[in-house]
Coordinates of C-alpha atoms and ligand atoms in Angstrom, one line a residue:
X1 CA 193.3 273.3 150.9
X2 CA 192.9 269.8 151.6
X3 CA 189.0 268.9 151.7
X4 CA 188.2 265.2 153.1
X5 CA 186.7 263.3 150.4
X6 CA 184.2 260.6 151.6
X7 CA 183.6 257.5 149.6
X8 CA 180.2 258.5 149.3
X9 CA 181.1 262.0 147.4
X10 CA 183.6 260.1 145.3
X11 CA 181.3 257.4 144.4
X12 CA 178.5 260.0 143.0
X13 CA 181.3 262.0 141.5
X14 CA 182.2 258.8 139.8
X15 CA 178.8 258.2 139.0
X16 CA 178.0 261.8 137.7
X17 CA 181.1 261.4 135.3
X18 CA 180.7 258.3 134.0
X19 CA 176.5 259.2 133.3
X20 CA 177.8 262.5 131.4
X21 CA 180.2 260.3 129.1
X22 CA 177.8 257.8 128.5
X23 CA 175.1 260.9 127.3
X24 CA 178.5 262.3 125.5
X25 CA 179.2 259.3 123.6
X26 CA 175.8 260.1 121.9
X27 CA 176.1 264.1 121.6
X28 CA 178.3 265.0 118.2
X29 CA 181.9 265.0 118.2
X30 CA 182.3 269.0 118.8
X31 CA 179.6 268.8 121.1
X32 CA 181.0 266.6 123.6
X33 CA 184.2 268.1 123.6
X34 CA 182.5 271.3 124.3
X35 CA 180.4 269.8 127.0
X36 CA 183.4 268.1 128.6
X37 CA 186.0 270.8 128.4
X38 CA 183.4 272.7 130.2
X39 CA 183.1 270.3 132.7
X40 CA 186.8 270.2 133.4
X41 CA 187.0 273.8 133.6
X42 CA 184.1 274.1 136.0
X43 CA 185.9 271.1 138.2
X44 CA 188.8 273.2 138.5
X45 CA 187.3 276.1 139.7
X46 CA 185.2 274.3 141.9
X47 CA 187.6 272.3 143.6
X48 CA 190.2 276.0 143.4
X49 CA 187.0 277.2 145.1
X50 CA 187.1 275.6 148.7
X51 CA 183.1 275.0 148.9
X52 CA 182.3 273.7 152.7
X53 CA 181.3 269.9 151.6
X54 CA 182.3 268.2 148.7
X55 CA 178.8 267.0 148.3
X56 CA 177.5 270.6 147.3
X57 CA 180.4 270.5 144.6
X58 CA 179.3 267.1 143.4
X59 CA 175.8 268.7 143.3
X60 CA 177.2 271.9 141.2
X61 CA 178.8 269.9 139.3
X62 CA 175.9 267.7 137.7
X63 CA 174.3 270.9 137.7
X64 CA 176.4 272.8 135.6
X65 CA 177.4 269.3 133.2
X66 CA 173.4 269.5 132.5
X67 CA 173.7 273.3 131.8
X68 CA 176.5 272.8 129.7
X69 CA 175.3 269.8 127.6
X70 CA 172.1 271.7 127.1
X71 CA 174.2 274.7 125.7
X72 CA 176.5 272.0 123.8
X73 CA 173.4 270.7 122.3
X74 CA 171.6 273.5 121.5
X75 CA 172.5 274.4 118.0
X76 CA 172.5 270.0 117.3
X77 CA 169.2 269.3 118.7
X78 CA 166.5 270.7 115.7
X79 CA 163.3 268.8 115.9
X80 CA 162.4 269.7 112.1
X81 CA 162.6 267.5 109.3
X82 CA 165.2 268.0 106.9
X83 CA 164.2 266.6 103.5
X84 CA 167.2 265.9 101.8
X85 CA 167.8 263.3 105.4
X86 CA 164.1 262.3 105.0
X87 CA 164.8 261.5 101.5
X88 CA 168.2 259.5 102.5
X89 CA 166.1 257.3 105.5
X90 CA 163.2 257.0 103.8
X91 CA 164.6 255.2 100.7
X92 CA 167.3 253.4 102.9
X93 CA 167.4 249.5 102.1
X94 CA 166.8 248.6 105.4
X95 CA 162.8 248.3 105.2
X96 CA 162.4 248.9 109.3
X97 CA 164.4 252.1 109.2
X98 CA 162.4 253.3 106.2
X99 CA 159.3 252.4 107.7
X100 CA 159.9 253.7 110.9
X101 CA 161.9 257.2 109.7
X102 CA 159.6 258.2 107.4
X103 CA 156.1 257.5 109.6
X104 CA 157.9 259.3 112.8
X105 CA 158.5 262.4 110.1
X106 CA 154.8 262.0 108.8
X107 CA 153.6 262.4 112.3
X108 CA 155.1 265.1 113.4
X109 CA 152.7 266.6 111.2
X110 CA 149.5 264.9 111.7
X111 CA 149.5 264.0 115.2
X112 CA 151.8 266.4 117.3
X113 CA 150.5 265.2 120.6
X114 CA 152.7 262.3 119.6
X115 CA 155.6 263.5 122.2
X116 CA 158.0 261.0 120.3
X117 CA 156.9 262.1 117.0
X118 CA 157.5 265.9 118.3
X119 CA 160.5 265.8 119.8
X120 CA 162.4 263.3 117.0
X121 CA 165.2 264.9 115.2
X122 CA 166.4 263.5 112.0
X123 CA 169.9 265.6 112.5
X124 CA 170.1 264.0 115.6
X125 CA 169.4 260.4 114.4
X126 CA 171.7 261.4 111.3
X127 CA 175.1 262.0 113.8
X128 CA 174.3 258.0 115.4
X129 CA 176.1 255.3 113.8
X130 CA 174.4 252.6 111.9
X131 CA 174.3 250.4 115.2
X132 CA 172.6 253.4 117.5
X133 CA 170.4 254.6 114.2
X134 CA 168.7 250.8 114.3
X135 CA 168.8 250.9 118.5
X136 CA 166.9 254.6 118.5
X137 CA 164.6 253.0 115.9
X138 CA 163.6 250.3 117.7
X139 CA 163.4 252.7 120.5
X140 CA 160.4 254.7 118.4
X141 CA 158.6 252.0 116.4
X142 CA 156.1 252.3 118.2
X143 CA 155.2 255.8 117.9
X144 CA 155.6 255.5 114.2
X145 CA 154.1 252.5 113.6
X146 CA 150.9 254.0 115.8
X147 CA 150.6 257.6 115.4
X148 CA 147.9 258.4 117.5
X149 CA 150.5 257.3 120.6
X150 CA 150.8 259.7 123.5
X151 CA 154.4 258.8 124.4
X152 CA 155.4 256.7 121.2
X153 CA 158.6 255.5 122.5
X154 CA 159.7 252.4 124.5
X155 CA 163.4 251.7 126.0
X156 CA 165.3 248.3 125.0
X157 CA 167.9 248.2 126.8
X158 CA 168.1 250.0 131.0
X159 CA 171.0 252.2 129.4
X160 CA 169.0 253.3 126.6
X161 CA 167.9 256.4 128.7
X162 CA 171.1 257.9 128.8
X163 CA 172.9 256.5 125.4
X164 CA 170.0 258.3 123.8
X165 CA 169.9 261.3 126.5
X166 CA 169.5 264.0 123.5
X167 CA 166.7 262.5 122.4
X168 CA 164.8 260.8 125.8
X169 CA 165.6 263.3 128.0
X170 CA 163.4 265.6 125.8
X171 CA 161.3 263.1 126.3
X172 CA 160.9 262.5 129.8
X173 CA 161.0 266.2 130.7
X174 CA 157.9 267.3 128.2
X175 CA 155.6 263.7 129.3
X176 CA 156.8 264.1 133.1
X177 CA 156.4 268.0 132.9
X178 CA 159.6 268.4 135.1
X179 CA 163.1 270.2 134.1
X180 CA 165.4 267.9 132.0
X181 CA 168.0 266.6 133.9
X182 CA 165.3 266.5 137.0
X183 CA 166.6 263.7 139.2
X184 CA 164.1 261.3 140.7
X185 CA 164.4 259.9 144.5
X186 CA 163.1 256.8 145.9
X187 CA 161.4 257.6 149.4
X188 CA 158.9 255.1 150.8
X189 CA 158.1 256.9 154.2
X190 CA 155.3 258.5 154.8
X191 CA 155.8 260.6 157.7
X192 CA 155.7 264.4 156.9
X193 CA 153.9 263.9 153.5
X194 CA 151.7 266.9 152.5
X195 CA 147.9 265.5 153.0
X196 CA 148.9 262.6 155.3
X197 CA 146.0 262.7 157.7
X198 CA 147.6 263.3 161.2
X199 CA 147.4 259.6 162.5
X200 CA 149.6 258.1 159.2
X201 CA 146.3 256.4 158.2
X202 CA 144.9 256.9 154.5
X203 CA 141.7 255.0 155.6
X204 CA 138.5 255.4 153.2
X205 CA 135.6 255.5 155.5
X206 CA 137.0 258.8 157.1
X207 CA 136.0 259.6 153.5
X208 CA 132.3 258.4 153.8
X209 CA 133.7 254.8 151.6
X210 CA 133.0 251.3 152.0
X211 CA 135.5 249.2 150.9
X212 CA 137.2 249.4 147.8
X213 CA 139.6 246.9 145.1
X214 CA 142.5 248.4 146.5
X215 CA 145.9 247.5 144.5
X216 CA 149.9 249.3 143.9
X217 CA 152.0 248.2 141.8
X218 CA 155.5 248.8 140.7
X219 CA 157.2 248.2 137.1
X220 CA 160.7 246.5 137.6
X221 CA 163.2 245.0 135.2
X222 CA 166.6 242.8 135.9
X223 CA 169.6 244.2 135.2
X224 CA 171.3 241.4 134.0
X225 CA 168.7 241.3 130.4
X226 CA 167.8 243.2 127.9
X227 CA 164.6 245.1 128.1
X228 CA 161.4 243.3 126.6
X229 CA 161.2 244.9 123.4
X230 CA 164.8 243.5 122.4
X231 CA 164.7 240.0 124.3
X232 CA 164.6 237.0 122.3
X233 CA 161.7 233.9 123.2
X234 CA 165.3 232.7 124.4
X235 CA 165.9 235.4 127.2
X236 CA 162.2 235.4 127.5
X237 CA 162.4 231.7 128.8
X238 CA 166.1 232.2 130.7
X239 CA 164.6 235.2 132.5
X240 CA 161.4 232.9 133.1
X241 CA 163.6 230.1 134.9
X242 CA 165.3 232.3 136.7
X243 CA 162.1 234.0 138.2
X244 CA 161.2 230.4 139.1
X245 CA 164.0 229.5 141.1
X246 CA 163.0 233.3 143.1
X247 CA 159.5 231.8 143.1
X248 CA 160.2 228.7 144.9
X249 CA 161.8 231.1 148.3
X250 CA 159.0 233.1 148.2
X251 CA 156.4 229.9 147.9
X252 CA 158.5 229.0 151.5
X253 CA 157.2 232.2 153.1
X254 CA 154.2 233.4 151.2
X255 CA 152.7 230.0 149.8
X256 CA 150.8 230.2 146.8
X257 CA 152.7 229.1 142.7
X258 CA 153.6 229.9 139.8
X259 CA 151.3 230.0 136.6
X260 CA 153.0 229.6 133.2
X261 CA 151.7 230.4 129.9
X262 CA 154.9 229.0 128.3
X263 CA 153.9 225.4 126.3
X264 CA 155.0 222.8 128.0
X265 CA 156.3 224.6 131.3
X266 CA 155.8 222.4 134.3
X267 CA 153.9 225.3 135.5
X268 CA 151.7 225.4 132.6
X269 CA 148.0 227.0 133.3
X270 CA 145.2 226.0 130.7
X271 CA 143.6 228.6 128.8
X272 CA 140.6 228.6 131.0
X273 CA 142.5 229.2 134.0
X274 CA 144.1 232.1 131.9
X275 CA 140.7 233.6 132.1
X276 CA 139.6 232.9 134.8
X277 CA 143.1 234.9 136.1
X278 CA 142.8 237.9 133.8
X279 CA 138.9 237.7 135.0
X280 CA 140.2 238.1 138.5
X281 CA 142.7 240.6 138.1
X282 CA 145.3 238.3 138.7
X283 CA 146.8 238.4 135.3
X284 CA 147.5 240.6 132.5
X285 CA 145.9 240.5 129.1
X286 CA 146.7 239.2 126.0
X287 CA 149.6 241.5 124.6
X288 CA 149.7 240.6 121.3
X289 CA 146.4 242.1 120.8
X290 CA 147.9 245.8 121.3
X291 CA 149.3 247.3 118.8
X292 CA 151.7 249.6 120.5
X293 CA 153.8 246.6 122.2
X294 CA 153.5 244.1 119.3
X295 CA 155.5 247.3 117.4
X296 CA 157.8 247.7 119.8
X297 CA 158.8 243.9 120.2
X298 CA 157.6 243.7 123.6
X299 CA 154.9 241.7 123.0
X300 CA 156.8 239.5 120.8
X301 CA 157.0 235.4 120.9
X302 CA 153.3 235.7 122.8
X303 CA 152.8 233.8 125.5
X304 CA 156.4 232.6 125.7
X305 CA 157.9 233.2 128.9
X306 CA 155.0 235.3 130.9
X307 CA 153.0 234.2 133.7
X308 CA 152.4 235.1 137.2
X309 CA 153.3 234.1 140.9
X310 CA 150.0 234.6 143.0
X311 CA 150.8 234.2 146.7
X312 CA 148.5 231.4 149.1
X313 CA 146.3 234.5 150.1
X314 CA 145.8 236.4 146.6
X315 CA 147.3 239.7 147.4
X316 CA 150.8 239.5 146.4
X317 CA 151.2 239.0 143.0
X318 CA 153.9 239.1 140.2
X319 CA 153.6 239.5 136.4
X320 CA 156.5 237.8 134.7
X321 CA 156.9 239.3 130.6
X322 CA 154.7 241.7 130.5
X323 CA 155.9 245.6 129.1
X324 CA 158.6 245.1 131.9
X325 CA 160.6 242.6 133.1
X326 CA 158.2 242.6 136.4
X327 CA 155.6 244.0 137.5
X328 CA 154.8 243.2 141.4
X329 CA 151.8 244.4 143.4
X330 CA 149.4 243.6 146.4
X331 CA 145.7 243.7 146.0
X332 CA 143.3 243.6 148.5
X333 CA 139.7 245.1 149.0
X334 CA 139.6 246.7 152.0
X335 CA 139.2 250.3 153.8
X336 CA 142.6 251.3 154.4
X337 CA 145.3 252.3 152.0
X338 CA 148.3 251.5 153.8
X339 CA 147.6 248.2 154.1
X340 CA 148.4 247.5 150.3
X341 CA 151.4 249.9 150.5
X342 CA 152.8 248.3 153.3
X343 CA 153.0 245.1 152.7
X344 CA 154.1 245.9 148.8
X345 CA 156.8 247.7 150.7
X346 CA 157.8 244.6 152.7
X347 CA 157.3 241.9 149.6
X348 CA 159.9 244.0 147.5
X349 CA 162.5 244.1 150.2
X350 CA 162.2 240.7 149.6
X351 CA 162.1 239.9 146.7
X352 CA 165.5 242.2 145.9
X353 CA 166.8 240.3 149.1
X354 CA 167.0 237.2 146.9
X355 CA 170.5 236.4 145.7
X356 CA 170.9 237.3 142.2
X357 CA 168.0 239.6 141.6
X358 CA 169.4 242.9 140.3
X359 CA 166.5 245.8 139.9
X360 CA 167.6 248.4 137.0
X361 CA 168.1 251.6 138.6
X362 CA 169.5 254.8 136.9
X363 CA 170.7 257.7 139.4
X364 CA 169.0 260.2 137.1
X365 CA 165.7 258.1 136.5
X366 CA 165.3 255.9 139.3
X367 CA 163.7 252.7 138.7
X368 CA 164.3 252.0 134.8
X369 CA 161.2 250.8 133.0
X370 CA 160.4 249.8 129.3
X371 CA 158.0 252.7 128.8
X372 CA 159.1 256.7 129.8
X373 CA 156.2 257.2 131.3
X374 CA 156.4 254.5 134.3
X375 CA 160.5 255.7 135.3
X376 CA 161.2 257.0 138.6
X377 CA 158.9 254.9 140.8
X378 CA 157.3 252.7 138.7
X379 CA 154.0 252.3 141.1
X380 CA 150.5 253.1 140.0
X381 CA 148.3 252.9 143.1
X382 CA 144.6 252.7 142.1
X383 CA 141.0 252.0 143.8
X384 CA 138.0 250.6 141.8
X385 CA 135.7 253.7 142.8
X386 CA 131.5 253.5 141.7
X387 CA 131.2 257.4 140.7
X388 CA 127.6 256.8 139.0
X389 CA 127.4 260.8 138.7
X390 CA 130.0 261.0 136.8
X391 CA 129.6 257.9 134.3
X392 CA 125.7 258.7 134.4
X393 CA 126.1 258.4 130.6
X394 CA 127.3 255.3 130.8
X395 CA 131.0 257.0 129.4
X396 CA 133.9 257.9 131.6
X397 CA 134.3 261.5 129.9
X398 CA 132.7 263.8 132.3
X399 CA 134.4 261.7 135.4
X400 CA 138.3 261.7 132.9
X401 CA 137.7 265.6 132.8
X402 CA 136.9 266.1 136.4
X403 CA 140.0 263.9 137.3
X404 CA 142.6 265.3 135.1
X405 CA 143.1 268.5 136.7
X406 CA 143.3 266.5 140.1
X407 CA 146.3 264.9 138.7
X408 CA 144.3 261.4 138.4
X409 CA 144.0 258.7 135.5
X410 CA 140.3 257.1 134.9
X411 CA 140.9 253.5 133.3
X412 CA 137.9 251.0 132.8
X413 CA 137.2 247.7 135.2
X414 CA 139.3 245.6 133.4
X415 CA 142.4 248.2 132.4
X416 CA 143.6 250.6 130.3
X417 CA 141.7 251.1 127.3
X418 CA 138.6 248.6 128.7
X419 CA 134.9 250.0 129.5
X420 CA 134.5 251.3 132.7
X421 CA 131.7 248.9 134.9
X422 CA 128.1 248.5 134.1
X423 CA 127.6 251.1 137.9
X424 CA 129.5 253.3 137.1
X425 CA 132.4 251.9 138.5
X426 CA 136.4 253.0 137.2
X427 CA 140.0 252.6 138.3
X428 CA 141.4 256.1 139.5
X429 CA 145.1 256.4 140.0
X430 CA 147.3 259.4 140.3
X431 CA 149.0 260.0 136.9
X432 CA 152.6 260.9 138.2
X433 CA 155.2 258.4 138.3
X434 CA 158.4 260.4 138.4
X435 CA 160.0 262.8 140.3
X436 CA 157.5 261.9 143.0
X437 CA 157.9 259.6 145.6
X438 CA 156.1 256.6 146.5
X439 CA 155.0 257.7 149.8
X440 CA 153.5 260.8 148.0
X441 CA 152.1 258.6 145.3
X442 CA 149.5 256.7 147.8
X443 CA 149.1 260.3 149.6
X444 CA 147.8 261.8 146.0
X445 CA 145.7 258.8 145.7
X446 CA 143.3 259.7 149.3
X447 CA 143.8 263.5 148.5
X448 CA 142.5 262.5 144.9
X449 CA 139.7 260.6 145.8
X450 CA 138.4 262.8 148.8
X451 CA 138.6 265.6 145.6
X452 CA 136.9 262.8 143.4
X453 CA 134.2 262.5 146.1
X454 CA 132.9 266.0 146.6
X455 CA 132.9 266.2 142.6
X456 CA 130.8 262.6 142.6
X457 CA 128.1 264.7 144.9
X458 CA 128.1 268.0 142.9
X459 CA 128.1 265.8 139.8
X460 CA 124.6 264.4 141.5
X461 CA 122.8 268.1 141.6
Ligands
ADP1 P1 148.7 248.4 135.3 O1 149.3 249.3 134.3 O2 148.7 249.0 136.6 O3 149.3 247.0 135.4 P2 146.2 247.8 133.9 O4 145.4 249.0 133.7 O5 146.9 247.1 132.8 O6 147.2 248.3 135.0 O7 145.4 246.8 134.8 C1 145.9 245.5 135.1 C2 144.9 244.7 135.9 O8 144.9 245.2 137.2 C3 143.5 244.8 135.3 O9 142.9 243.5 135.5 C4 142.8 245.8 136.3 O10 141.5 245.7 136.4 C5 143.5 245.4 137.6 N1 143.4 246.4 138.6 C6 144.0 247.7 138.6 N2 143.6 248.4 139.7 C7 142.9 247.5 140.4 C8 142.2 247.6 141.7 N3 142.3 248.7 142.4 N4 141.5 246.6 142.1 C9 141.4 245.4 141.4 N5 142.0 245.3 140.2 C10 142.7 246.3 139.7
CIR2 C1 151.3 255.5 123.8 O1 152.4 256.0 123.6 O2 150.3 256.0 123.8 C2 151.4 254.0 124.2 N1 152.7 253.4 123.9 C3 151.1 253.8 125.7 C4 151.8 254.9 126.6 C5 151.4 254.7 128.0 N2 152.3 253.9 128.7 C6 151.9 252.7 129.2 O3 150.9 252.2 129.0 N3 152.9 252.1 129.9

């Protein structure tokens, strides 16, 4: 029967094959070819098959290539530590794979709520070659180097994701608490969101609150380098220019400048204005203080190449260097959500609108980020609240175990990992960045704090 095949079904077909050879290439020999023969045998059938659209084949298809490279996988994948391999990578003469092989092994044991640590498998890293054993161990020097990490693992490269797929998908699926192979869609628009009051408008005082430090941000990288943790203080400083040369276009249409931390940049800021940025929520902090990106090598070759555009008004802002490539937000204190949403909405179609700006995207995990636990989306969309109840012990305990079952993070004024503010006020964001969309994201953030409300008044009694 001939079906009509539009480009559109043959470019994701396309896409679907060439994203299950790329996770092939790093499944075991037998494994791939069981995985692929599969494939080809399920093609057949399907095409044989006559289904009404094409697109519902494509869809079956990446279906069943997930199903089947789970099965293919299945007797490869063995999280357990196999000594006579620990013994082999542990005594290896390259001191960063010993280090890192044998502390990842180490913490399986005493810290298994190190997800990277968990769900590491010496078999699998034993079936890499030598170039993908030192790429994966970058990938998890982090988590070994720090055992008491949550996540313990940082990408280095956009592709990483998917060259590793054995290994990060496992990943992804157990921090994101979705299926793996769970695709994530980009979807900006509001209307029909579950909790979206009925007039589109997430404004606070219908929530009995003044105005609040209102801010969204998104995690991007450029396609065209390598993610942080593997760039040299020579990318560092090309990607740097070539942020500056965007810079200038948006200067023409959103004012403001650039500040550089680089010595010697034109743009050069002085350590006070440093502060007085970080003070002002401008800028991000020094990141060769923490631990878990100095291991990873993203904070390496501090302060070379970071900085930030801050537009003439203040509340569009972009972070060049830090754990990705980008981060852009808006900022404002005001009453109504939207309003930072919005116009982040309209400075990113922007910004990507600038010739030579590529943002990595993956079809499985949407917008690619250095760390797992910012893919999809990217966007944390947060409030500085005052929930004196709550922090009435001058901790953010009680107020972190009231909000993680509302699906919301507590950080401090300054942060993650700062203290929360001298009344009681913290940053509350929703936690889920993938397999969510944006519009839903700023929807979970006024659902969250109306919840985060009535448990600041019962808190009180
Ligand atoms: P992120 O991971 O979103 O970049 P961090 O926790 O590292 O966030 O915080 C970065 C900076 O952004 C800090 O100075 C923090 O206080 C500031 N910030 C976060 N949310 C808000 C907000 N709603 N209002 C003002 N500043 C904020
Ligand atoms: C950890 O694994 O605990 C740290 N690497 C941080 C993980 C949270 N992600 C992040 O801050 N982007």
């Amino acid at each position: 029967c001939a079906l009509p095949i539009s480009a559109t079904t043959m470019a994701s077909a396309s896409r679907m094959l060439r994203s299950l050879r790329l996770r092939s290439s790093s499944l075991s020999k037998a494994a791939a070819a069981a995985t692929v023969a599969g494939l080809g045998a399920f093609s057949v059938n399907a095409v044989a098959s006559c289904e009404p659209g094409l697109d519902s084949v494509v869809t079956r298809l990446e279906k069943v290539a997930n199903r089947l490279e789970a099965i293919a996988e299945g007797g490869d994948y063995d999280t357990s530590v196999d000594a006579a391999l620990l013994a082999k990578y542990s005594n290896s003469s390259d001191g960063y794979i010993a280090s890192c092989i044998s502390k990842i092994c180490a913490a399986k044991v005493t810290n298994p709520s190190n997800i990277t640590a968990s769900l590491f498998s010496i078999k699998y890293f034993d079936s890499l070659s030598e170039a993908a054993q030192k790429a994966l161990a970058m990938c998890i020097n982090s988590g070994a180097q720090n055992a008491d990490s949550g996540m313990g693992c940082y990408a280095m490269s956009p592709t990483d994701y998917d060259t590793y797929g054995p290994f990060f998908s496992r990943v992804i699926a157990a921090y994101h608490k979705v299926p793996r192979g769970s695709k994530h869609v980009t979807d900006w628009n509001l209307s029909g969101v579950e909790g979206l009051p009925e007039d589109g408008q997430l404004d606070l005082t219908k929530l009995g609150l003044p105005a609040l430090s209102m801010r969204v941000r998104v995690g991007r990288n450029l396609s065209d380098f390598k993610l942080p943790g593997a760039m040299s203080a020579a990318d560092r400083l090309r990607m740097e220019q070539k942020m500056c040369v965007a810079f200038e276009k948006l200067k023409q249409k959103f004012g403001g400048r650039y500040h550089s931390l680089t010595p010697g940049h034109p743009d050069h800021i002085t350590n006070d204005e440093y502060n007085a940025l970080v003070k002002g929520h401008k800028m991000f902090k020094d990141m060769s203080d923490d631990s878990y990106l100095a291991d990873a090598g993203i904070a390496s070759d501090w302060p070379v190449g970071r900085g930030c555009y801050v537009s003439g008004d203040g509340g569009f802002i972009i972070w060049v260097g830090e754990e990705d490539h980008l981060r852009i937000m808006c900022m404002n204190k005001g009453t109504v959500l939207n309003e930072v949403f919005d116009r982040l909405k309209t400075a990113l179609d922007t910004v990507e609108s600038i010739e030579g700006l590529k943002f990595a995207h993956s079809d499985t995990y949407g917008y690619v980020t250095s760390c797992p636990t910012n893919l999809g989306t990217g966007m944390r969309a947060s409030v500085h609240m005052k929930c004196p109840n709550l922090t009435a012990d001058g901790t953010d305990a009680a107020c972190k175990a009231v909000c993680k079952p509302l699906g919301l993070s507590v950080r401090g004024l300054g942060g993650e990992h700062t203290p929360i503010g001298a009344d009681g006020t913290v940053d509350i964001s929703p936690s889920a960045r993938f397999c969510i969309s944006e519009a839903q994201i700023v929807t979970a953030l006024y659902t969250g704090i109306k919840n985060l409300v009535a448990e600041e008044a019962t808190a009180k009694k």
